[in-house]
Amino acid sequence: MRANLHRHLTDTPADVRNLGILAHVDAGKTTITERILYATGTTYKRGEVHDGTTVTDFDSQERDGGITIFAAAVSCAWDGHRINLIDTPGHVDFSDEVERSLRVLDGAVAVFDGVAGVEPQSESVWRQADRYEARRIAFVNKLDRAGADLDTAVESIRARLHVTPLVVQLPIGREDGFVGVVDLLRMRALVWADGRGTCEEGPVPDSLREESHRRRRVLEEAVAELHPIALEEFCAESAISERTLAAALRDLTRTGEGVVVLCGSAYRNRGIEPLLDAVVSYLPSPLDMPAVRGSQDGTEQERAADPAEPFAALAFKVSSTATGRLTYLRVYSGTVEKGDTVLDAGARRTERIGRILRVQADRHTEVDRAVAGDIVAVIGLKTARAGATLCTPAAPLVLEPPSTAVPVVSVAVEVRRSTDTGRLASALARLVEEDPSLVVRADAETGQTVLSGMGELHLEVAVEKIRRTHGLEPIVGRPRVTYREAMVRGVSGLVYRHVKQDGGAGQFAQVVLDVAPLEVTPDLVRDDGGGADFLFHSTVVGGRVPREYVRAVEAGCRDALVEGPIGGHPVTGLRVTLTDGATHPKDSSEMAFRTAGRLALREALRASAMVLLEPVAEVTVTVPDAAGVLGDLAARRGRISGSTARAGTVVITAIVPLAETFGYATRLRSRTQGQGNFTTRAAGYAPVPASAGKPAC
């Protein structure tokens, strides 16, 4: 087996791999990251999640809970290549951390449990990677567990992710007897003996020779179907050479047409070196990715991953440490050195780079510069937020920031002593700066400070961070979900005339609106929040409403979407058409038409049939016995969508209102004597049934 080669490490873009580790919670992401650091010589002792000794789960909350909460970046070297790796969270409440990480990554290793296969959150992160076109290879982990089966896991990848898996390894041994793999490209056996840090390479065992040749043939046929050069060789020679097969696998990975699948057991340190070889061989370098696109003064520009190009980088994470305020950057083009002045293109202010750090989770190595393709942290930026573009002042460019999820759960937060009010405000401001998916607002009715996030655990972690980092003991209210309102049946030809005369110039605007619901599925309304699901159109002819007034009417309608008629919740899923209107030669103005649009839509909403929507989640419950669990889910207004038996357990899937999942973990543990567990995944919004009653708003 190839050893780790630190020599000739040039850090040129061609020799860099920027990748993330993606998976469902507890699939083994952090353990794989720790084994990669050990195999590359970055660490000299294997960290363990259960011992709280991992490098990437360095936060005290992560070590106490045994889960990854914050995306952690590490850098290591393998076979002359720099690998910048981000270990991402697997819990659905921290999906925004995954989103921001994927925005700056070129590839990923998707980890799957050898027993469970594709799980709900692994499917979600796969879709996130699809949005950012991050290329992936798959690693089926935990093959040493009872019930683990590579073929079953691969079939779940094919069926649930709708991709073509290209399996390049065959396990040697099953479950507790799993000791190694057969490399189907080179037709060799790789065996990891207990107590040894590296594997032994040898011939394929006689007992697996026939099966290995059969699987090699299956691999060749699958590749030939997708790759024209491989198909040509397969037709001519009835086989594909190792060299052609490796090149084809590289091409198919980088186009996304196929997914290379490897296997192993990270806990037992089996399969990590071949995984690193696959990362280097198949996943793209920054040079293999399209030139990054940005905008400047309304025109689109491209920047290649070239150190000689003007500098452009995207800030994707901000954190406060004992070292100072760290801003994590992905450098897309050019070169930046410590002491350089850079432009925050969105805020239009300059900042100075004080220090540049090569990141090892909470440990850092200072470097003099960073070039295109690098992922580094910098110290010295005072105001740059996650999503900000940093660039050369002489060549400004704005890159598309990662999308930020809309919070769905809120709690009221207050301090016990009025003297701590300022400290709480400062702590909340720092939380929001580090995690853009958290939102802080003041409730206009109660005067309370409201903290909103992606889930119950997300808010628990945020409040605990206030306690540990800032020494405060905040009082936290009961979690409440964020509701929406949607239209079921609209109105047509609603005429609204806005007339105001109080001396001097008056206000006059008349609008005629047709208001209707957008086409959505009747049982599940998906929404990205805050009235964003809104379409405005004008059919006014003859200049009866000038164009600038049409824009004002649209702005007024958007103002009206903030509060719906049922409970003052944001309105979503709406189509508004301006069909007619009238103006006054002196009293009409943009302000008058904006006011008319706002008041007209409010009146239309009151006259329409509306429905209250609540956030729902797909809940996957794994229990030894379904007895009692199904009834409990039904009592929580859950709709059972599936139930399957798997490795001595029952896996139940249901759509449950998010508000009904609060406290479910304790209830489930009590019903199953601690043997049951569950995961959730956001599934949009659904109408609140009349039988449920009006929720507390």
PDB file of C-alpha atoms in Angstrom, residues 31-127:
ATOM      1  CA  THR A  31     -14.330   8.773  12.808  1.00  0.00           C
ATOM      2  CA  ILE A  32     -13.414   8.688   9.099  1.00  0.00           C
ATOM      3  CA  THR A  33     -11.961  12.197   9.389  1.00  0.00           C
ATOM      4  CA  GLU A  34      -9.887  11.138  12.395  1.00  0.00           C
ATOM      5  CA  ARG A  35      -8.582   8.073  10.546  1.00  0.00           C
ATOM      6  CA  ILE A  36      -7.675  10.227   7.542  1.00  0.00           C
ATOM      7  CA  LEU A  37      -5.674  12.561   9.782  1.00  0.00           C
ATOM      8  CA  TYR A  38      -3.933   9.545  11.314  1.00  0.00           C
ATOM      9  CA  ALA A  39      -3.219   7.871   7.969  1.00  0.00           C
ATOM     10  CA  THR A  40      -1.746  11.061   6.525  1.00  0.00           C
ATOM     11  CA  GLY A  41       0.548  11.577   9.508  1.00  0.00           C
ATOM     12  CA  THR A  42      -1.249  14.766  10.557  1.00  0.00           C
ATOM     13  CA  THR A  43      -1.961  13.236  13.971  1.00  0.00           C
ATOM     14  CA  TYR A  44      -0.059  10.481  15.762  1.00  0.00           C
ATOM     15  CA  LYS A  45      -2.913   9.092  17.819  1.00  0.00           C
ATOM     16  CA  ARG A  46      -6.323   8.003  16.621  1.00  0.00           C
ATOM     17  CA  GLY A  47      -9.052  10.190  18.122  1.00  0.00           C
ATOM     18  CA  GLU A  48     -12.282   8.535  19.268  1.00  0.00           C
ATOM     19  CA  VAL A  49     -15.750  10.109  19.390  1.00  0.00           C
ATOM     20  CA  HIS A  50     -16.783   8.099  22.462  1.00  0.00           C
ATOM     21  CA  ASP A  51     -13.637   9.193  24.328  1.00  0.00           C
ATOM     22  CA  GLY A  52     -14.016  12.870  23.406  1.00  0.00           C
ATOM     23  CA  THR A  53     -10.517  12.908  21.884  1.00  0.00           C
ATOM     24  CA  THR A  54     -11.325  13.832  18.275  1.00  0.00           C
ATOM     25  CA  VAL A  55      -9.624  16.703  16.471  1.00  0.00           C
ATOM     26  CA  THR A  56     -12.641  18.007  14.553  1.00  0.00           C
ATOM     27  CA  ASP A  57     -15.227  17.692  17.348  1.00  0.00           C
ATOM     28  CA  PHE A  58     -13.184  20.011  19.515  1.00  0.00           C
ATOM     29  CA  ASP A  59     -16.015  22.075  20.977  1.00  0.00           C
ATOM     30  CA  SER A  60     -17.000  21.053  24.519  1.00  0.00           C
ATOM     31  CA  GLN A  61     -20.662  20.669  23.492  1.00  0.00           C
ATOM     32  CA  GLU A  62     -19.675  18.308  20.679  1.00  0.00           C
ATOM     33  CA  ARG A  63     -17.520  16.185  22.960  1.00  0.00           C
ATOM     34  CA  ASP A  64     -20.182  16.045  25.652  1.00  0.00           C
ATOM     35  CA  GLY A  65     -22.923  15.070  23.186  1.00  0.00           C
ATOM     36  CA  GLY A  66     -20.853  12.830  20.918  1.00  0.00           C
ATOM     37  CA  ILE A  67     -22.171  14.524  17.751  1.00  0.00           C
ATOM     38  CA  THR A  68     -20.818  17.030  15.253  1.00  0.00           C
ATOM     39  CA  ILE A  69     -22.465  20.441  15.625  1.00  0.00           C
ATOM     40  CA  PHE A  70     -20.107  22.807  13.810  1.00  0.00           C
ATOM     41  CA  ALA A  71     -18.408  22.210  10.463  1.00  0.00           C
ATOM     42  CA  ALA A  72     -14.673  21.843  11.134  1.00  0.00           C
ATOM     43  CA  ALA A  73     -11.937  22.320   8.526  1.00  0.00           C
ATOM     44  CA  VAL A  74      -8.671  20.377   8.543  1.00  0.00           C
ATOM     45  CA  SER A  75      -5.789  20.209   6.109  1.00  0.00           C
ATOM     46  CA  CYS A  76      -3.535  17.228   5.406  1.00  0.00           C
ATOM     47  CA  ALA A  77      -1.316  15.785   2.670  1.00  0.00           C
ATOM     48  CA  TRP A  78      -1.511  12.515   0.735  1.00  0.00           C
ATOM     49  CA  ASP A  79       0.539  11.350  -2.225  1.00  0.00           C
ATOM     50  CA  GLY A  80       1.834  14.845  -2.971  1.00  0.00           C
ATOM     51  CA  HIS A  81      -1.623  16.424  -2.779  1.00  0.00           C
ATOM     52  CA  ARG A  82      -3.049  18.931  -0.325  1.00  0.00           C
ATOM     53  CA  ILE A  83      -6.428  17.772   1.007  1.00  0.00           C
ATOM     54  CA  ASN A  84      -8.605  20.456   2.575  1.00  0.00           C
ATOM     55  CA  LEU A  85     -11.353  18.547   4.350  1.00  0.00           C
ATOM     56  CA  ILE A  86     -14.500  19.741   6.128  1.00  0.00           C
ATOM     57  CA  ASP A  87     -16.254  17.406   8.574  1.00  0.00           C
ATOM     58  CA  THR A  88     -19.910  18.465   8.407  1.00  0.00           C
ATOM     59  CA  PRO A  89     -22.753  17.866  10.886  1.00  0.00           C
ATOM     60  CA  GLY A  90     -25.196  15.044  10.198  1.00  0.00           C
ATOM     61  CA  HIS A  91     -28.154  16.280  12.264  1.00  0.00           C
ATOM     62  CA  VAL A  92     -30.912  18.026  10.314  1.00  0.00           C
ATOM     63  CA  ASP A  93     -30.911  21.016  12.693  1.00  0.00           C
ATOM     64  CA  PHE A  94     -27.422  21.944  11.485  1.00  0.00           C
ATOM     65  CA  SER A  95     -28.034  21.543   7.744  1.00  0.00           C
ATOM     66  CA  ASP A  96     -27.159  25.207   7.225  1.00  0.00           C
ATOM     67  CA  GLU A  97     -23.575  24.394   8.254  1.00  0.00           C
ATOM     68  CA  VAL A  98     -23.565  21.760   5.510  1.00  0.00           C
ATOM     69  CA  GLU A  99     -25.004  24.258   3.021  1.00  0.00           C
ATOM     70  CA  ARG A 100     -22.297  26.851   3.666  1.00  0.00           C
ATOM     71  CA  SER A 101     -19.582  24.216   3.473  1.00  0.00           C
ATOM     72  CA  LEU A 102     -20.805  22.741   0.184  1.00  0.00           C
ATOM     73  CA  ARG A 103     -20.850  26.208  -1.375  1.00  0.00           C
ATOM     74  CA  VAL A 104     -17.049  26.299  -1.250  1.00  0.00           C
ATOM     75  CA  LEU A 105     -16.201  22.615  -1.842  1.00  0.00           C
ATOM     76  CA  ASP A 106     -15.433  20.868  -5.126  1.00  0.00           C
ATOM     77  CA  GLY A 107     -16.194  17.305  -4.016  1.00  0.00           C
ATOM     78  CA  ALA A 108     -17.352  15.142  -1.155  1.00  0.00           C
ATOM     79  CA  VAL A 109     -17.164  11.699   0.373  1.00  0.00           C
ATOM     80  CA  ALA A 110     -20.698  10.498   1.102  1.00  0.00           C
ATOM     81  CA  VAL A 111     -20.660   8.023   4.000  1.00  0.00           C
ATOM     82  CA  PHE A 112     -23.348   5.360   4.384  1.00  0.00           C
ATOM     83  CA  ASP A 113     -23.982   2.928   7.224  1.00  0.00           C
ATOM     84  CA  GLY A 114     -23.329  -0.653   6.072  1.00  0.00           C
ATOM     85  CA  VAL A 115     -26.475  -1.803   7.902  1.00  0.00           C
ATOM     86  CA  ALA A 116     -28.921   1.058   7.294  1.00  0.00           C
ATOM     87  CA  GLY A 117     -27.764   2.130   3.814  1.00  0.00           C
ATOM     88  CA  VAL A 118     -29.250   5.432   2.666  1.00  0.00           C
ATOM     89  CA  GLU A 119     -30.943   7.156   5.613  1.00  0.00           C
ATOM     90  CA  PRO A 120     -33.135  10.284   5.596  1.00  0.00           C
ATOM     91  CA  GLN A 121     -30.437  12.846   6.307  1.00  0.00           C
ATOM     92  CA  SER A 122     -27.931  11.201   3.953  1.00  0.00           C
ATOM     93  CA  GLU A 123     -30.548  11.714   1.245  1.00  0.00           C
ATOM     94  CA  SER A 124     -30.932  15.379   2.249  1.00  0.00           C
ATOM     95  CA  VAL A 125     -27.211  16.164   2.170  1.00  0.00           C
ATOM     96  CA  TRP A 126     -26.955  14.366  -1.178  1.00  0.00           C
ATOM     97  CA  ARG A 127     -29.566  16.765  -2.586  1.00  0.00           C
TER      98      ARG A 127
END
